[in-house]
C-alpha positions as a Markdown table, in Angstrom:
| # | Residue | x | y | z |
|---|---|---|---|---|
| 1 | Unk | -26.4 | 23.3 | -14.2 |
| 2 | Unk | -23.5 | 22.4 | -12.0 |
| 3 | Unk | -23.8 | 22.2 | -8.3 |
| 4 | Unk | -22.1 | 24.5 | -6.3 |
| 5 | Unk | -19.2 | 23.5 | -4.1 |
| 6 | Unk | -19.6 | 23.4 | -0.4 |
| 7 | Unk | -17.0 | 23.7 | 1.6 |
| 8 | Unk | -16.7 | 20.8 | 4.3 |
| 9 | Unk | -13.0 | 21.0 | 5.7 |
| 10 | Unk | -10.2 | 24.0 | 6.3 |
| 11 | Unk | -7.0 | 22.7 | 7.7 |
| 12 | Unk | -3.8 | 23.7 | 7.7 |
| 13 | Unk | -2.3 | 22.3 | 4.7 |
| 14 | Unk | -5.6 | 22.0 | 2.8 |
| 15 | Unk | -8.9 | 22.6 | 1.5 |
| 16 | Unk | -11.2 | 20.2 | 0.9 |
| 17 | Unk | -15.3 | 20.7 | -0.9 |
| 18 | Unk | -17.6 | 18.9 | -2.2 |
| 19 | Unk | -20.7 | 19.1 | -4.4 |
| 20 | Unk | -23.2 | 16.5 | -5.2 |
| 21 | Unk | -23.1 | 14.7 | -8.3 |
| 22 | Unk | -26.1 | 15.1 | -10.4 |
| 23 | Unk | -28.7 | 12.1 | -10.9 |
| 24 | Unk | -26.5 | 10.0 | -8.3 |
| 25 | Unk | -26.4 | 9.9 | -4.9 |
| 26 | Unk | -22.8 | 10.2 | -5.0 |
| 27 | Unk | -20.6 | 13.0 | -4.7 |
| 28 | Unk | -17.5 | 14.9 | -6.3 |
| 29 | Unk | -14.2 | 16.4 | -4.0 |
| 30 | Unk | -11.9 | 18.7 | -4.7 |
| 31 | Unk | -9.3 | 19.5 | -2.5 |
| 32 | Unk | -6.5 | 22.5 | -3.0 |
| 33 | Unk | -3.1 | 22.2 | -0.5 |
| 34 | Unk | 0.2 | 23.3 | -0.1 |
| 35 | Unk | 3.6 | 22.5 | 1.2 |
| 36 | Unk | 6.4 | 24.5 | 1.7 |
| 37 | Unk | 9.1 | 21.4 | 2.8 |
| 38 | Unk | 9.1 | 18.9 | -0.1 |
| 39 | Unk | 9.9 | 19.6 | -3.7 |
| 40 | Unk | 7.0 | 19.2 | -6.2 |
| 41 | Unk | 9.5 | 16.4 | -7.7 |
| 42 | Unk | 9.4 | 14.4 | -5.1 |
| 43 | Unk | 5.5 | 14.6 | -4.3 |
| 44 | Unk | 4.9 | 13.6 | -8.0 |
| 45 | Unk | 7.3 | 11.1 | -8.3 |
| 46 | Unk | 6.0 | 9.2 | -4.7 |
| 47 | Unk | 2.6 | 9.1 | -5.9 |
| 48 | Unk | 3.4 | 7.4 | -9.0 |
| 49 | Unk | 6.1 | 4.8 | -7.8 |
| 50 | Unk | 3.9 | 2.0 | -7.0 |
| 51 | Unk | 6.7 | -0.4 | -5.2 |
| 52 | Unk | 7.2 | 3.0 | -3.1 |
| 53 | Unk | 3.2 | 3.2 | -2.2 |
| 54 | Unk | 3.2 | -0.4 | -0.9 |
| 55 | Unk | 5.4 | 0.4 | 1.9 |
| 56 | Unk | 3.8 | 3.4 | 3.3 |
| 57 | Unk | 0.2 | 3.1 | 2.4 |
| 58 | Unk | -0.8 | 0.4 | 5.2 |
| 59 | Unk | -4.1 | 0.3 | 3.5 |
| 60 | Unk | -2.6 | -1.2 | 0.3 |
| 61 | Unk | -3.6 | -5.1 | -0.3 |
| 62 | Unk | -2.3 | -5.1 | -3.7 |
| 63 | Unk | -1.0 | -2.6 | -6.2 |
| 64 | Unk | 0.2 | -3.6 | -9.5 |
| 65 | Unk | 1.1 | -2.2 | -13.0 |
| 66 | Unk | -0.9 | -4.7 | -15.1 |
| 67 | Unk | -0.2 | -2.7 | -18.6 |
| 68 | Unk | 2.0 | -0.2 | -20.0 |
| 69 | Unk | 2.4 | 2.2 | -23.0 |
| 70 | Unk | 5.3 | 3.1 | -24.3 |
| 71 | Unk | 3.6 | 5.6 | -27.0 |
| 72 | Unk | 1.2 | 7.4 | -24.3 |
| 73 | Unk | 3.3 | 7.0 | -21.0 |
| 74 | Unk | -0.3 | 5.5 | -19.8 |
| 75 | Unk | -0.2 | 2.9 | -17.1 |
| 76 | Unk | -3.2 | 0.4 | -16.3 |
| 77 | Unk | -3.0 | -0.3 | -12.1 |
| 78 | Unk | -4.7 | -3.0 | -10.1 |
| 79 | Unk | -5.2 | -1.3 | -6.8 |
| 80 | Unk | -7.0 | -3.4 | -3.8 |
| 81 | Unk | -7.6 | -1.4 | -0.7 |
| 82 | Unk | -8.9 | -2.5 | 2.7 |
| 83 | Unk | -12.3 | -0.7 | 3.3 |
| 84 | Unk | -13.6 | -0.3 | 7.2 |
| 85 | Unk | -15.2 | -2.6 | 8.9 |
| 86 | Unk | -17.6 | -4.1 | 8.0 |
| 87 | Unk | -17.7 | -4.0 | 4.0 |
| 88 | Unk | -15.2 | -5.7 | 1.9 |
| 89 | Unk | -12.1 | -4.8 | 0.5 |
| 90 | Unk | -12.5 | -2.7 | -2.7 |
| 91 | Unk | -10.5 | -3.3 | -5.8 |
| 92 | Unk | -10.0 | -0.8 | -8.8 |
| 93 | Unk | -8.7 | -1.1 | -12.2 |
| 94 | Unk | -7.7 | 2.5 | -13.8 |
| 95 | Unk | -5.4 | 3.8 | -16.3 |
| 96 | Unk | -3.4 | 6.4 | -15.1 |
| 97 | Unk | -1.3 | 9.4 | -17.4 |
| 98 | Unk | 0.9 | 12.2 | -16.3 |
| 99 | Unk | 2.4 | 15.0 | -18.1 |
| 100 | Unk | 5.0 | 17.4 | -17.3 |
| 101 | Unk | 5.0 | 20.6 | -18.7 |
| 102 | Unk | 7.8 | 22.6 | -18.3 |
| 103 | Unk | 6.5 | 25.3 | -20.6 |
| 104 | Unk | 3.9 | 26.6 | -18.1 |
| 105 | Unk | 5.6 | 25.0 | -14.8 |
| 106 | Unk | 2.8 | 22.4 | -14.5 |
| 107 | Unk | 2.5 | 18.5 | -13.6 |
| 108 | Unk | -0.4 | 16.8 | -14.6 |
| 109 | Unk | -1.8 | 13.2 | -13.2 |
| 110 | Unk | -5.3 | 12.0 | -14.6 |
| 111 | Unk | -6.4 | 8.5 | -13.5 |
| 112 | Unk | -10.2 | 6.9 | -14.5 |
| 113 | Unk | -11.5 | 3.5 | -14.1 |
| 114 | Unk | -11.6 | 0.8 | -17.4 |
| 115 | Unk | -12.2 | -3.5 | -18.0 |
| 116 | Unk | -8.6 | -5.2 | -18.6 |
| 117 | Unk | -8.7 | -8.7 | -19.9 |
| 118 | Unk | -6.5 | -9.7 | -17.4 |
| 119 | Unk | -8.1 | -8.6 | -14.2 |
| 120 | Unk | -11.3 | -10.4 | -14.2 |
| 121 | Unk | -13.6 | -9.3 | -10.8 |
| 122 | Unk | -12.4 | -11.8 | -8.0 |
| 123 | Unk | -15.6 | -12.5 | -5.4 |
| 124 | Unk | -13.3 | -11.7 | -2.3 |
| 125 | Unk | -13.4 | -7.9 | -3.3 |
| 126 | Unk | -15.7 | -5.5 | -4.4 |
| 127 | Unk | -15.0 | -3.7 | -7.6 |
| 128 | Unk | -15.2 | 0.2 | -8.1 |
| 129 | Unk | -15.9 | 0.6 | -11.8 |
| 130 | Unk | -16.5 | 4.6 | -11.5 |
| 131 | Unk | -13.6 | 6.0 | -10.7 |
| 132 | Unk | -11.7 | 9.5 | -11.6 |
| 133 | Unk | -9.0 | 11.7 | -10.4 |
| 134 | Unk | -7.2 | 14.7 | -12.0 |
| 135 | Unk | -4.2 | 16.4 | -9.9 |
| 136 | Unk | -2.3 | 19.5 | -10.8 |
| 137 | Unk | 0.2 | 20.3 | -9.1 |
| 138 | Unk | 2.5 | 24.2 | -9.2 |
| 139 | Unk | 5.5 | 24.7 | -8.2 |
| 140 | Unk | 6.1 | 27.8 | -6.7 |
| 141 | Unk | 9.7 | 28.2 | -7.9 |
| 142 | Unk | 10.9 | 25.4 | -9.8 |
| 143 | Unk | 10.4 | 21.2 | -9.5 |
| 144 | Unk | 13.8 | 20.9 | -7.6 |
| 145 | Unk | 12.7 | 23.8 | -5.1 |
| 146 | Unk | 10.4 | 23.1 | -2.1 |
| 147 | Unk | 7.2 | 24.2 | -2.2 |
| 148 | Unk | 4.1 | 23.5 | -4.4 |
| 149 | Unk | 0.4 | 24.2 | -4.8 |
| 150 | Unk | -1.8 | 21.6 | -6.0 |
| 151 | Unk | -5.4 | 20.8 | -7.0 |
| 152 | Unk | -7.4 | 17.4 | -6.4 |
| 153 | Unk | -10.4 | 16.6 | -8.0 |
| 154 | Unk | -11.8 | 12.8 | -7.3 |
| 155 | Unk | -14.9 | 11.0 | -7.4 |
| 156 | Unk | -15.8 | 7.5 | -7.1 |
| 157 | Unk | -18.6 | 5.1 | -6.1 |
| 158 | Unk | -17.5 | 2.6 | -3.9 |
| 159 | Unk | -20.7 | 0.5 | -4.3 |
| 160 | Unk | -22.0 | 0.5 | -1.0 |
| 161 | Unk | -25.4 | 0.2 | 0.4 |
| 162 | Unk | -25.0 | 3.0 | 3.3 |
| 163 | Unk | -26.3 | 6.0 | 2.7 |
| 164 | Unk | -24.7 | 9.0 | 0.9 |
| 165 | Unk | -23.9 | 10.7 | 4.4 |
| 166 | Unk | -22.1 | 7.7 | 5.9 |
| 167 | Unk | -20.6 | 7.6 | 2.3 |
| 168 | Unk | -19.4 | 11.5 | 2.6 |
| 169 | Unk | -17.9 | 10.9 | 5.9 |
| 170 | Unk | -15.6 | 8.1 | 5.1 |
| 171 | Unk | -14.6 | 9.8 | 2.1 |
| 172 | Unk | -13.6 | 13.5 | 3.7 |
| 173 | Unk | -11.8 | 11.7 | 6.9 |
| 174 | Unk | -10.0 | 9.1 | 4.5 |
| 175 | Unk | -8.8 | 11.9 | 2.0 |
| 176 | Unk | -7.1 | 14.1 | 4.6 |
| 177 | Unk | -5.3 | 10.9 | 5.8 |
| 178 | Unk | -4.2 | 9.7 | 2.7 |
| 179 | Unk | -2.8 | 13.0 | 1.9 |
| 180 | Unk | -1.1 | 13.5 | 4.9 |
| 181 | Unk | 0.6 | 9.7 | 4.6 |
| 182 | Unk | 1.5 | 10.9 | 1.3 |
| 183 | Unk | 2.7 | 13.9 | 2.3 |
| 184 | Unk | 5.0 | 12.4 | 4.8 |
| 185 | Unk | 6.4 | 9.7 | 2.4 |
| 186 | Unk | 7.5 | 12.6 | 0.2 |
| 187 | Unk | 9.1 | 13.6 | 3.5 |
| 188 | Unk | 10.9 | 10.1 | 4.3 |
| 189 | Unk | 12.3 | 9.8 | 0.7 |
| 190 | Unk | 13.9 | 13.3 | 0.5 |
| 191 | Unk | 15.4 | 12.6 | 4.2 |
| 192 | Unk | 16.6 | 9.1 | 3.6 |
| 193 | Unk | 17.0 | 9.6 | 0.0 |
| 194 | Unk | 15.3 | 6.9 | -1.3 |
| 195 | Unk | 15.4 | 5.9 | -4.2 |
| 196 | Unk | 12.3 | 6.5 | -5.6 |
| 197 | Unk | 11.9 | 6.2 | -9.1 |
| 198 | Unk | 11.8 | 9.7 | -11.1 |
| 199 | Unk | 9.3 | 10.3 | -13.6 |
| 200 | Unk | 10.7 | 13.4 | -14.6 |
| 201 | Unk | 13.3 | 12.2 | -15.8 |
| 202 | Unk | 12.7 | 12.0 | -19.6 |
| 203 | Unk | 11.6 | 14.9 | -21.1 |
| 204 | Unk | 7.6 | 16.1 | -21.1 |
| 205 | Unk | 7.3 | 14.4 | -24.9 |
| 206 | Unk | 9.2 | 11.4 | -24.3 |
| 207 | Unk | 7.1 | 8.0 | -23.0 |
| 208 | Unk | 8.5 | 6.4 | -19.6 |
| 209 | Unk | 11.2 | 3.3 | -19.9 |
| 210 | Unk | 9.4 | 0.1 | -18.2 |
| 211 | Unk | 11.2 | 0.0 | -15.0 |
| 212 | Unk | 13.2 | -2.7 | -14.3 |
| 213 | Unk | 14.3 | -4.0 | -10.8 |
| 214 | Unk | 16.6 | -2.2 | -10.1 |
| 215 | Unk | 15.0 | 1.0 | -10.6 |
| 216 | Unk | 12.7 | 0.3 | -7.5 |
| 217 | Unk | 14.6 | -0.3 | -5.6 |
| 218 | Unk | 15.1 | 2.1 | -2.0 |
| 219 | Unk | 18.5 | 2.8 | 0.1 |
């Protein structure tokens, strides 16, 4: 039987919960937000444009797509993150998938941890090999019209040897600041129309174009 889900933070733009995970000492988030001065375009599209990420996420070491699939639109990323003092850096490898469905007036990202032949564990970082996300994100108009609801759900075990409290903590004050970073970086690109690369482009059925220089890069 699932746990129920507690709720651990009410801000303004957000709601964040959490419930433990069973037979772990880990747990799960959820968090459900809303903004009313960014388009649900450009939201999606800055979480997805890696080149983008690496200039406004200051915790970003490395972020890189490794692999990706033409057929599926999927995307393998190696992501290394700095981690508080005094544990090491963390570095994940996930595959990452997105859907836009225009149908129902829904964007989809889904991300989970996998092995990739060419990202072999380097003893400078840690490695995270359980990882998943899902975000939904609903427009309350249309894609191109401010304002959105969405719907985080995340989990992850960053292989540490504190204790699931001093776990929880760094989780539920490093969520709210990586949303609001992303929030304003959706902000920044709409103001000073960058150039950030849109994933809506082709149609809900159609698999992303590799990008090519050009395409990342800003104003």
């Amino acid at each position: 039987r699932e746990q129920p889900w507690e709720l651990i933070m009410d801000k303004k733009h957000f709601r964040l919960w959490r419930r433990p995970i069973q037979g772990s000492h880990l747990y799960q988030y959820r968090v459900f937000g809303s903004y009313t001065d960014v388009t649900p375009r450009q939201f999606f599209n800055v979480q997805l444009d890696t080149e983008y990420r690496k200039k406004w996420d200051s915790l970003v070491i490395k972020l890189d797509v490794i692999e990706r699939d033409l057929a599926t639109g999927s995307e393998v990323i190696h992501w290394v993150t700095h981690f508080p003092y005094p544990m090491y850096s963390r570095d994940y490898v996930y595959v990452r998938r997105y859907n836009v469905d225009k149908e129902n007036n829904l964007m989809v990202l889904v991300s989970r941890a996998v092995e990739h032949p060419s990202v072999p564990e380097d003893p400078e970082y840690v490695r995270v090999r359980t990882y998943e996300s899902q975000m939904v994100i609903r427009p309350h108009k249309t894609f191109d019209e401010n304002g959105f609801d969405y719907l985080l759900t995340y989990s992850d075990n960053p292989q540490t040897v504190f204790p699931r409290y001093c776990v929880s903590w760094m989780v539920s004050s490093g969520m709210p600041d990586f949303l609001e970073k992303l929030h304003s970086a959706a902000l920044k690109a709409k103001k000073m129309e960058l150039e950030v690369r849109d994933y809506l482009a082709k149609g809900p059925d159609t698999a992303p174009e590799p990008c090519s220089p050009a395409q990342l890069e800003y104003a």
